Amino acid sequence: MIKLIAIDIDDTLLNTEHKITTKTKQALKKALDQGIKIVLCSGRPLAGVSPYLKELGISGDDQYVITYNGGLVETVSGKILSREILNNADFRRIVKYVTANKMQYYVLDGQSNVYTSDHNVNRIAVVQAWENSAGIFIRTPDKLDSNFEITKAAIVGEKETLDQYEQPVKNEFSKDYYVVRAADNFLEIMHQNVNKGVGLKKLAEFLGLQANEVMAIGDEQNDIPMFDFAKTAVAMGNGSPKAKAHASYITTTNDEDGIAKALEKLVF
């Protein structure tokens, strides 16, 4: 029996109009009414997840969310259960590399704030800040406190640009950090012990659940670790080939009520 469903947000929970379809809302409400935990599992911070939690009626200390690709596991009300972030030395190392290589980037702190030293701010960073209901702080590392920490760094740009950056960045950082192409426009660097699968496993253990009681739904490479943990792994029809290769079931797209159809097939 499925007791917890972990769901990615972008291109999974949200359709191409960045909305939750009516049928998806109905299916998730049905699951919640049956006592199933619905856990949004995203690279976003809590501020970027909260509007969708509210829309779905998920609240309180007995409901949970996984943010920053597993960097934080917390209750919906903000009580932190697990926290793995990057220290100031990590932050400086990453900024030094991306600046030297003229890569546009931003970082996030633990309060959903967006920082960059880029004066020509990439549009992806602007969208991220808007989604988090935050501004963008233009700061070099030397203009921040010496104990400033980050939850993740994101190198951003158009797909063709990141296609060129991806392997050099992985060569530089993968030994010491978790590096993942989270989507076409995001190449992210996080604590080496962080990914969605680790965060989901920690939450399942906290709740006393086994992997066969967990379903994961997603579409991209950063969803693969939670696919590898959950007994039931559902890839969206619009998902990447790499994500689909790790799924036990492929549903329809995010524009075709893929989540609702997966729940009807596998849960109810």
PDB file of C-alpha atoms in Angstrom:
ATOM      1  CA  MET A   1       0.000   0.000   0.000  1.00  0.00           C
ATOM      2  CA  ILE A   2       1.325   3.448  -0.942  1.00  0.00           C
ATOM      3  CA  LYS A   3       1.482   5.719   2.113  1.00  0.00           C
ATOM      4  CA  LEU A   4       3.626   8.564   0.756  1.00  0.00           C
ATOM      5  CA  ILE A   5       3.781  10.134  -2.704  1.00  0.00           C
ATOM      6  CA  ALA A   6       6.745  12.394  -3.472  1.00  0.00           C
ATOM      7  CA  ILE A   7       6.064  14.732  -6.378  1.00  0.00           C
ATOM      8  CA  ASP A   8       8.382  17.005  -8.326  1.00  0.00           C
ATOM      9  CA  ILE A   9       6.906  20.431  -9.145  1.00  0.00           C
ATOM     10  CA  ASP A  10       8.151  21.880 -12.419  1.00  0.00           C
ATOM     11  CA  ASP A  11       6.950  19.969 -15.495  1.00  0.00           C
ATOM     12  CA  THR A  12       5.404  17.348 -13.210  1.00  0.00           C
ATOM     13  CA  LEU A  13       2.881  18.842 -10.787  1.00  0.00           C
ATOM     14  CA  LEU A  14       2.627  21.908 -13.022  1.00  0.00           C
ATOM     15  CA  ASN A  15       1.550  21.776 -16.655  1.00  0.00           C
ATOM     16  CA  THR A  16       3.125  23.872 -19.404  1.00  0.00           C
ATOM     17  CA  GLU A  17       0.997  26.834 -18.272  1.00  0.00           C
ATOM     18  CA  HIS A  18       2.569  26.475 -14.801  1.00  0.00           C
ATOM     19  CA  LYS A  19      -0.741  25.419 -13.275  1.00  0.00           C
ATOM     20  CA  ILE A  20      -2.055  22.358 -11.454  1.00  0.00           C
ATOM     21  CA  THR A  21      -4.797  20.769 -13.534  1.00  0.00           C
ATOM     22  CA  THR A  22      -8.230  20.200 -12.022  1.00  0.00           C
ATOM     23  CA  LYS A  23      -7.954  16.418 -12.320  1.00  0.00           C
ATOM     24  CA  THR A  24      -4.571  16.441 -10.613  1.00  0.00           C
ATOM     25  CA  LYS A  25      -5.987  18.469  -7.711  1.00  0.00           C
ATOM     26  CA  GLN A  26      -8.885  16.058  -7.388  1.00  0.00           C
ATOM     27  CA  ALA A  27      -6.615  13.019  -7.375  1.00  0.00           C
ATOM     28  CA  LEU A  28      -4.273  14.503  -4.777  1.00  0.00           C
ATOM     29  CA  LYS A  29      -7.206  15.511  -2.558  1.00  0.00           C
ATOM     30  CA  LYS A  30      -8.489  11.946  -2.764  1.00  0.00           C
ATOM     31  CA  ALA A  31      -5.063  10.674  -1.682  1.00  0.00           C
ATOM     32  CA  LEU A  32      -4.881  13.157   1.204  1.00  0.00           C
ATOM     33  CA  ASP A  33      -8.384  12.177   2.319  1.00  0.00           C
ATOM     34  CA  GLN A  34      -7.155   8.573   2.485  1.00  0.00           C
ATOM     35  CA  GLY A  35      -4.301   9.588   4.787  1.00  0.00           C
ATOM     36  CA  ILE A  36      -1.572   9.387   2.160  1.00  0.00           C
ATOM     37  CA  LYS A  37       1.220  11.909   2.622  1.00  0.00           C
ATOM     38  CA  ILE A  38       1.677  14.151  -0.423  1.00  0.00           C
ATOM     39  CA  VAL A  39       5.254  15.466  -0.310  1.00  0.00           C
ATOM     40  CA  LEU A  40       6.357  18.071  -2.813  1.00  0.00           C
ATOM     41  CA  CYS A  41       9.998  17.345  -3.615  1.00  0.00           C
ATOM     42  CA  SER A  42      11.703  20.161  -5.482  1.00  0.00           C
ATOM     43  CA  GLY A  43      14.876  22.059  -6.170  1.00  0.00           C
ATOM     44  CA  ARG A  44      12.921  25.130  -5.096  1.00  0.00           C
ATOM     45  CA  PRO A  45      13.120  26.601  -1.576  1.00  0.00           C
ATOM     46  CA  LEU A  46      10.103  26.559   0.723  1.00  0.00           C
ATOM     47  CA  ALA A  47       9.000  30.012  -0.468  1.00  0.00           C
ATOM     48  CA  GLY A  48       8.801  28.702  -4.019  1.00  0.00           C
ATOM     49  CA  VAL A  49       6.836  25.630  -2.947  1.00  0.00           C
ATOM     50  CA  SER A  50       4.423  27.229  -0.479  1.00  0.00           C
ATOM     51  CA  PRO A  51       1.871  28.567  -3.009  1.00  0.00           C
ATOM     52  CA  TYR A  52       1.285  25.045  -4.325  1.00  0.00           C
ATOM     53  CA  LEU A  53       1.063  23.557  -0.835  1.00  0.00           C
ATOM     54  CA  LYS A  54      -1.621  26.125  -0.059  1.00  0.00           C
ATOM     55  CA  GLU A  55      -3.428  25.419  -3.321  1.00  0.00           C
ATOM     56  CA  LEU A  56      -3.495  21.709  -2.515  1.00  0.00           C
ATOM     57  CA  GLY A  57      -4.584  22.251   1.102  1.00  0.00           C
ATOM     58  CA  ILE A  58      -1.403  20.766   2.572  1.00  0.00           C
ATOM     59  CA  SER A  59      -0.459  22.372   5.896  1.00  0.00           C
ATOM     60  CA  GLY A  60       0.743  21.753   9.431  1.00  0.00           C
ATOM     61  CA  ASP A  61       3.501  19.962  11.321  1.00  0.00           C
ATOM     62  CA  ASP A  62       2.261  16.540  10.203  1.00  0.00           C
ATOM     63  CA  GLN A  63       2.792  17.270   6.494  1.00  0.00           C
ATOM     64  CA  TYR A  64       6.204  17.473   4.889  1.00  0.00           C
ATOM     65  CA  VAL A  65       8.199  18.975   2.036  1.00  0.00           C
ATOM     66  CA  ILE A  66      11.637  18.318   0.553  1.00  0.00           C
ATOM     67  CA  THR A  67      13.330  21.450  -0.751  1.00  0.00           C
ATOM     68  CA  TYR A  68      16.636  22.390  -2.424  1.00  0.00           C
ATOM     69  CA  ASN A  69      16.754  18.946  -4.094  1.00  0.00           C
ATOM     70  CA  GLY A  70      16.959  17.291  -0.675  1.00  0.00           C
ATOM     71  CA  GLY A  71      19.146  19.878   1.045  1.00  0.00           C
ATOM     72  CA  LEU A  72      16.334  20.491   3.523  1.00  0.00           C
ATOM     73  CA  VAL A  73      13.660  18.106   4.726  1.00  0.00           C
ATOM     74  CA  GLU A  74      11.082  19.993   6.732  1.00  0.00           C
ATOM     75  CA  THR A  75       7.497  20.184   7.825  1.00  0.00           C
ATOM     76  CA  VAL A  76       5.192  22.379   5.789  1.00  0.00           C
ATOM     77  CA  SER A  77       5.162  24.811   8.710  1.00  0.00           C
ATOM     78  CA  GLY A  78       8.956  25.106   8.503  1.00  0.00           C
ATOM     79  CA  LYS A  79      10.289  22.769  11.211  1.00  0.00           C
ATOM     80  CA  ILE A  80      13.570  21.405   9.851  1.00  0.00           C
ATOM     81  CA  LEU A  81      14.151  17.651  10.086  1.00  0.00           C
ATOM     82  CA  SER A  82      17.353  17.467   8.030  1.00  0.00           C
ATOM     83  CA  ARG A  83      19.734  20.130   6.714  1.00  0.00           C
ATOM     84  CA  GLU A  84      22.774  19.672   4.465  1.00  0.00           C
ATOM     85  CA  ILE A  85      24.163  22.892   2.975  1.00  0.00           C
ATOM     86  CA  LEU A  86      27.406  24.413   1.656  1.00  0.00           C
ATOM     87  CA  ASN A  87      29.745  26.474   3.825  1.00  0.00           C
ATOM     88  CA  ASN A  88      31.440  29.764   2.986  1.00  0.00           C
ATOM     89  CA  ALA A  89      34.560  28.087   1.573  1.00  0.00           C
ATOM     90  CA  ASP A  90      32.369  26.034  -0.779  1.00  0.00           C
ATOM     91  CA  PHE A  91      30.505  29.173  -1.828  1.00  0.00           C
ATOM     92  CA  ARG A  92      33.728  31.030  -2.594  1.00  0.00           C
ATOM     93  CA  ARG A  93      35.202  28.109  -4.529  1.00  0.00           C
ATOM     94  CA  ILE A  94      32.133  27.856  -6.759  1.00  0.00           C
ATOM     95  CA  VAL A  95      31.905  31.610  -7.386  1.00  0.00           C
ATOM     96  CA  LYS A  96      35.620  31.798  -8.216  1.00  0.00           C
ATOM     97  CA  TYR A  97      35.255  29.054 -10.829  1.00  0.00           C
ATOM     98  CA  VAL A  98      32.079  30.314 -12.509  1.00  0.00           C
ATOM     99  CA  THR A  99      33.363  33.900 -12.560  1.00  0.00           C
ATOM    100  CA  ALA A 100      36.679  32.857 -14.104  1.00  0.00           C
ATOM    101  CA  ASN A 101      34.803  30.885 -16.748  1.00  0.00           C
ATOM    102  CA  LYS A 102      32.243  33.643 -17.393  1.00  0.00           C
ATOM    103  CA  MET A 103      29.297  31.462 -16.411  1.00  0.00           C
ATOM    104  CA  GLN A 104      26.126  33.147 -15.180  1.00  0.00           C
ATOM    105  CA  TYR A 105      24.871  31.865 -11.862  1.00  0.00           C
ATOM    106  CA  TYR A 106      22.951  32.454  -8.679  1.00  0.00           C
ATOM    107  CA  VAL A 107      22.999  30.925  -5.207  1.00  0.00           C
ATOM    108  CA  LEU A 108      20.269  30.444  -2.638  1.00  0.00           C
ATOM    109  CA  ASP A 109      20.568  30.849   1.106  1.00  0.00           C
ATOM    110  CA  GLY A 110      18.428  28.994   3.631  1.00  0.00           C
ATOM    111  CA  GLN A 111      15.767  31.724   3.638  1.00  0.00           C
ATOM    112  CA  SER A 112      14.930  31.459  -0.092  1.00  0.00           C
ATOM    113  CA  ASN A 113      16.953  34.556  -0.999  1.00  0.00           C
ATOM    114  CA  VAL A 114      18.728  34.754  -4.368  1.00  0.00           C
ATOM    115  CA  TYR A 115      22.291  36.076  -4.641  1.00  0.00           C
ATOM    116  CA  THR A 116      24.652  36.605  -7.576  1.00  0.00           C
ATOM    117  CA  SER A 117      27.681  38.744  -8.388  1.00  0.00           C
ATOM    118  CA  ASP A 118      26.499  39.030 -12.030  1.00  0.00           C
ATOM    119  CA  HIS A 119      25.580  42.599 -12.905  1.00  0.00           C
ATOM    120  CA  ASN A 120      23.974  41.368 -16.128  1.00  0.00           C
ATOM    121  CA  VAL A 121      21.505  39.055 -14.427  1.00  0.00           C
ATOM    122  CA  ASN A 122      20.375  36.052 -16.438  1.00  0.00           C
ATOM    123  CA  ARG A 123      16.632  35.822 -17.068  1.00  0.00           C
ATOM    124  CA  ILE A 124      16.539  32.389 -15.377  1.00  0.00           C
ATOM    125  CA  ALA A 125      17.791  33.929 -12.137  1.00  0.00           C
ATOM    126  CA  VAL A 126      15.076  36.581 -12.414  1.00  0.00           C
ATOM    127  CA  VAL A 127      12.405  33.899 -12.854  1.00  0.00           C
ATOM    128  CA  GLN A 128      13.768  31.984  -9.859  1.00  0.00           C
ATOM    129  CA  ALA A 129      13.611  35.080  -7.676  1.00  0.00           C
ATOM    130  CA  TRP A 130      10.052  35.789  -8.828  1.00  0.00           C
ATOM    131  CA  GLU A 131       8.975  32.216  -8.070  1.00  0.00           C
ATOM    132  CA  ASN A 132      10.424  32.591  -4.558  1.00  0.00           C
ATOM    133  CA  SER A 133       8.712  35.962  -4.019  1.00  0.00           C
ATOM    134  CA  ALA A 134      12.207  37.347  -3.523  1.00  0.00           C
ATOM    135  CA  GLY A 135      14.452  40.000  -4.955  1.00  0.00           C
ATOM    136  CA  ILE A 136      17.992  39.451  -6.202  1.00  0.00           C
ATOM    137  CA  PHE A 137      20.950  40.554  -4.092  1.00  0.00           C
ATOM    138  CA  ILE A 138      23.950  41.575  -6.233  1.00  0.00           C
ATOM    139  CA  ARG A 139      26.890  40.740  -3.975  1.00  0.00           C
ATOM    140  CA  THR A 140      30.417  39.421  -4.358  1.00  0.00           C
ATOM    141  CA  PRO A 141      31.521  36.955  -1.656  1.00  0.00           C
ATOM    142  CA  ASP A 142      33.612  39.684   0.007  1.00  0.00           C
ATOM    143  CA  LYS A 143      30.480  41.805   0.464  1.00  0.00           C
ATOM    144  CA  LEU A 144      28.780  39.058   2.494  1.00  0.00           C
ATOM    145  CA  ASP A 145      29.438  37.812   6.022  1.00  0.00           C
ATOM    146  CA  SER A 146      32.373  35.436   6.400  1.00  0.00           C
ATOM    147  CA  ASN A 147      29.953  32.791   7.702  1.00  0.00           C
ATOM    148  CA  PHE A 148      27.531  33.149   4.759  1.00  0.00           C
ATOM    149  CA  GLU A 149      26.297  29.703   3.680  1.00  0.00           C
ATOM    150  CA  ILE A 150      24.284  28.524   0.696  1.00  0.00           C
ATOM    151  CA  THR A 151      21.895  25.677   0.060  1.00  0.00           C
ATOM    152  CA  LYS A 152      22.890  25.386  -3.596  1.00  0.00           C
ATOM    153  CA  ALA A 153      24.453  27.132  -6.554  1.00  0.00           C
ATOM    154  CA  ALA A 154      22.845  27.119  -9.984  1.00  0.00           C
ATOM    155  CA  ILE A 155      24.667  27.834 -13.225  1.00  0.00           C
ATOM    156  CA  VAL A 156      21.994  29.103 -15.577  1.00  0.00           C
ATOM    157  CA  GLY A 157      21.485  29.879 -19.231  1.00  0.00           C
ATOM    158  CA  GLU A 158      19.995  28.617 -22.448  1.00  0.00           C
ATOM    159  CA  LYS A 159      20.067  24.884 -23.139  1.00  0.00           C
ATOM    160  CA  GLU A 160      22.788  25.090 -25.769  1.00  0.00           C
ATOM    161  CA  THR A 161      25.046  27.034 -23.392  1.00  0.00           C
ATOM    162  CA  LEU A 162      24.597  24.608 -20.509  1.00  0.00           C
ATOM    163  CA  ASP A 163      25.137  21.663 -22.843  1.00  0.00           C
ATOM    164  CA  GLN A 164      28.664  23.025 -23.271  1.00  0.00           C
ATOM    165  CA  TYR A 165      29.175  23.757 -19.568  1.00  0.00           C
ATOM    166  CA  GLU A 166      27.811  20.522 -18.114  1.00  0.00           C
ATOM    167  CA  GLN A 167      30.770  18.173 -18.455  1.00  0.00           C
ATOM    168  CA  PRO A 168      33.491  20.700 -17.510  1.00  0.00           C
ATOM    169  CA  VAL A 169      31.516  21.646 -14.380  1.00  0.00           C
ATOM    170  CA  LYS A 170      31.039  17.994 -13.448  1.00  0.00           C
ATOM    171  CA  ASN A 171      34.750  17.378 -13.991  1.00  0.00           C
ATOM    172  CA  GLU A 172      35.566  20.267 -11.675  1.00  0.00           C
ATOM    173  CA  PHE A 173      33.081  19.615  -8.860  1.00  0.00           C
ATOM    174  CA  SER A 174      31.626  16.083  -8.905  1.00  0.00           C
ATOM    175  CA  LYS A 175      34.324  14.641  -6.660  1.00  0.00           C
ATOM    176  CA  ASP A 176      33.340  16.941  -3.784  1.00  0.00           C
ATOM    177  CA  TYR A 177      29.732  17.913  -4.511  1.00  0.00           C
ATOM    178  CA  TYR A 178      26.465  16.668  -5.976  1.00  0.00           C
ATOM    179  CA  VAL A 179      26.241  18.154  -9.470  1.00  0.00           C
ATOM    180  CA  VAL A 180      23.078  17.630 -11.511  1.00  0.00           C
ATOM    181  CA  ARG A 181      21.454  19.004 -14.642  1.00  0.00           C
ATOM    182  CA  ALA A 182      18.155  19.745 -12.964  1.00  0.00           C
ATOM    183  CA  ALA A 183      16.546  20.955 -16.210  1.00  0.00           C
ATOM    184  CA  ASP A 184      17.561  22.439 -19.557  1.00  0.00           C
ATOM    185  CA  ASN A 185      18.324  25.821 -17.971  1.00  0.00           C
ATOM    186  CA  PHE A 186      19.800  24.716 -14.626  1.00  0.00           C
ATOM    187  CA  LEU A 187      23.091  23.035 -13.728  1.00  0.00           C
ATOM    188  CA  GLU A 188      23.146  22.800  -9.942  1.00  0.00           C
ATOM    189  CA  ILE A 189      25.866  22.232  -7.336  1.00  0.00           C
ATOM    190  CA  MET A 190      24.957  21.057  -3.835  1.00  0.00           C
ATOM    191  CA  HIS A 191      26.373  19.326  -0.776  1.00  0.00           C
ATOM    192  CA  GLN A 192      27.770  15.918  -1.688  1.00  0.00           C
ATOM    193  CA  ASN A 193      25.281  14.175   0.623  1.00  0.00           C
ATOM    194  CA  VAL A 194      22.283  15.861  -1.011  1.00  0.00           C
ATOM    195  CA  ASN A 195      19.840  14.610  -3.612  1.00  0.00           C
ATOM    196  CA  LYS A 196      16.106  13.992  -3.733  1.00  0.00           C
ATOM    197  CA  GLY A 197      16.566  10.303  -3.013  1.00  0.00           C
ATOM    198  CA  VAL A 198      18.542  10.931   0.164  1.00  0.00           C
ATOM    199  CA  GLY A 199      15.964  13.467   1.338  1.00  0.00           C
ATOM    200  CA  LEU A 200      13.105  11.092   0.594  1.00  0.00           C
ATOM    201  CA  LYS A 201      14.835   8.206   2.367  1.00  0.00           C
ATOM    202  CA  LYS A 202      15.402  10.371   5.458  1.00  0.00           C
ATOM    203  CA  LEU A 203      11.747  11.396   5.519  1.00  0.00           C
ATOM    204  CA  ALA A 204      10.557   7.816   5.035  1.00  0.00           C
ATOM    205  CA  GLU A 205      12.736   6.674   7.936  1.00  0.00           C
ATOM    206  CA  PHE A 206      11.410   9.512  10.099  1.00  0.00           C
ATOM    207  CA  LEU A 207       7.853   8.366   9.337  1.00  0.00           C
ATOM    208  CA  GLY A 208       8.675   4.674   9.751  1.00  0.00           C
ATOM    209  CA  LEU A 209       7.928   3.847   6.108  1.00  0.00           C
ATOM    210  CA  GLN A 210       9.579   1.308   3.822  1.00  0.00           C
ATOM    211  CA  ALA A 211      10.510   1.961   0.194  1.00  0.00           C
ATOM    212  CA  ASN A 212       7.623  -0.241  -0.985  1.00  0.00           C
ATOM    213  CA  GLU A 213       5.219   2.198   0.681  1.00  0.00           C
ATOM    214  CA  VAL A 214       6.610   5.167  -1.252  1.00  0.00           C
ATOM    215  CA  MET A 215       5.801   6.441  -4.747  1.00  0.00           C
ATOM    216  CA  ALA A 216       7.914   9.058  -6.517  1.00  0.00           C
ATOM    217  CA  ILE A 217       6.754  11.074  -9.529  1.00  0.00           C
ATOM    218  CA  GLY A 218       9.051  13.255 -11.630  1.00  0.00           C
ATOM    219  CA  ASP A 219      10.445  14.118 -15.024  1.00  0.00           C
ATOM    220  CA  GLU A 220      14.142  14.991 -14.907  1.00  0.00           C
ATOM    221  CA  GLN A 221      17.632  13.851 -13.928  1.00  0.00           C
ATOM    222  CA  ASN A 222      17.382  15.300 -10.413  1.00  0.00           C
ATOM    223  CA  ASP A 223      14.363  13.017  -9.861  1.00  0.00           C
ATOM    224  CA  ILE A 224      16.358   9.856 -10.608  1.00  0.00           C
ATOM    225  CA  PRO A 225      17.704   9.430  -7.039  1.00  0.00           C
ATOM    226  CA  MET A 226      14.159   9.357  -5.633  1.00  0.00           C
ATOM    227  CA  PHE A 227      13.148   6.941  -8.412  1.00  0.00           C
ATOM    228  CA  ASP A 228      15.984   4.677  -7.312  1.00  0.00           C
ATOM    229  CA  PHE A 229      14.762   4.762  -3.691  1.00  0.00           C
ATOM    230  CA  ALA A 230      11.002   4.428  -4.137  1.00  0.00           C
ATOM    231  CA  LYS A 231       9.588   1.022  -5.013  1.00  0.00           C
ATOM    232  CA  THR A 232       7.092   2.732  -7.325  1.00  0.00           C
ATOM    233  CA  ALA A 233       8.792   5.255  -9.613  1.00  0.00           C
ATOM    234  CA  VAL A 234       6.616   7.166 -12.085  1.00  0.00           C
ATOM    235  CA  ALA A 235       8.083   9.213 -14.920  1.00  0.00           C
ATOM    236  CA  MET A 236       5.973  11.793 -16.702  1.00  0.00           C
ATOM    237  CA  GLY A 237       5.333  11.296 -20.403  1.00  0.00           C
ATOM    238  CA  ASN A 238       7.150  14.591 -20.995  1.00  0.00           C
ATOM    239  CA  GLY A 239      10.102  13.425 -18.940  1.00  0.00           C
ATOM    240  CA  SER A 240      13.679  13.077 -20.132  1.00  0.00           C
ATOM    241  CA  PRO A 241      14.870   9.739 -21.532  1.00  0.00           C
ATOM    242  CA  LYS A 242      17.298   9.387 -18.611  1.00  0.00           C
ATOM    243  CA  ALA A 243      14.488   9.791 -16.067  1.00  0.00           C
ATOM    244  CA  LYS A 244      12.236   7.370 -17.903  1.00  0.00           C
ATOM    245  CA  ALA A 245      14.991   4.749 -17.903  1.00  0.00           C
ATOM    246  CA  HIS A 246      14.857   4.685 -14.080  1.00  0.00           C
ATOM    247  CA  ALA A 247      11.048   4.543 -13.799  1.00  0.00           C
ATOM    248  CA  SER A 248       8.898   1.514 -13.110  1.00  0.00           C
ATOM    249  CA  TYR A 249       5.907   3.179 -14.801  1.00  0.00           C
ATOM    250  CA  ILE A 250       5.546   5.933 -17.399  1.00  0.00           C
ATOM    251  CA  THR A 251       2.378   7.992 -17.260  1.00  0.00           C
ATOM    252  CA  THR A 252       1.022  10.627 -19.642  1.00  0.00           C
ATOM    253  CA  THR A 253       2.372  14.165 -19.832  1.00  0.00           C
ATOM    254  CA  ASN A 254       1.892  17.045 -17.415  1.00  0.00           C
ATOM    255  CA  ASP A 255      -0.636  18.496 -19.876  1.00  0.00           C
ATOM    256  CA  GLU A 256      -2.580  15.218 -19.946  1.00  0.00           C
ATOM    257  CA  ASP A 257      -3.209  14.785 -16.194  1.00  0.00           C
ATOM    258  CA  GLY A 258      -0.273  12.396 -15.855  1.00  0.00           C
ATOM    259  CA  ILE A 259      -0.277  12.453 -12.055  1.00  0.00           C
ATOM    260  CA  ALA A 260      -4.019  11.780 -11.801  1.00  0.00           C
ATOM    261  CA  LYS A 261      -3.760   8.886 -14.240  1.00  0.00           C
ATOM    262  CA  ALA A 262      -0.836   7.364 -12.374  1.00  0.00           C
ATOM    263  CA  LEU A 263      -2.688   7.526  -9.061  1.00  0.00           C
ATOM    264  CA  GLU A 264      -5.800   5.980 -10.536  1.00  0.00           C
ATOM    265  CA  LYS A 265      -3.707   3.171 -11.999  1.00  0.00           C
ATOM    266  CA  LEU A 266      -1.325   2.479  -9.120  1.00  0.00           C
ATOM    267  CA  VAL A 267      -2.828   3.808  -5.886  1.00  0.00           C
ATOM    268  CA  PHE A 268      -6.636   3.865  -5.802  1.00  0.00           C
TER     269      PHE A 268
END
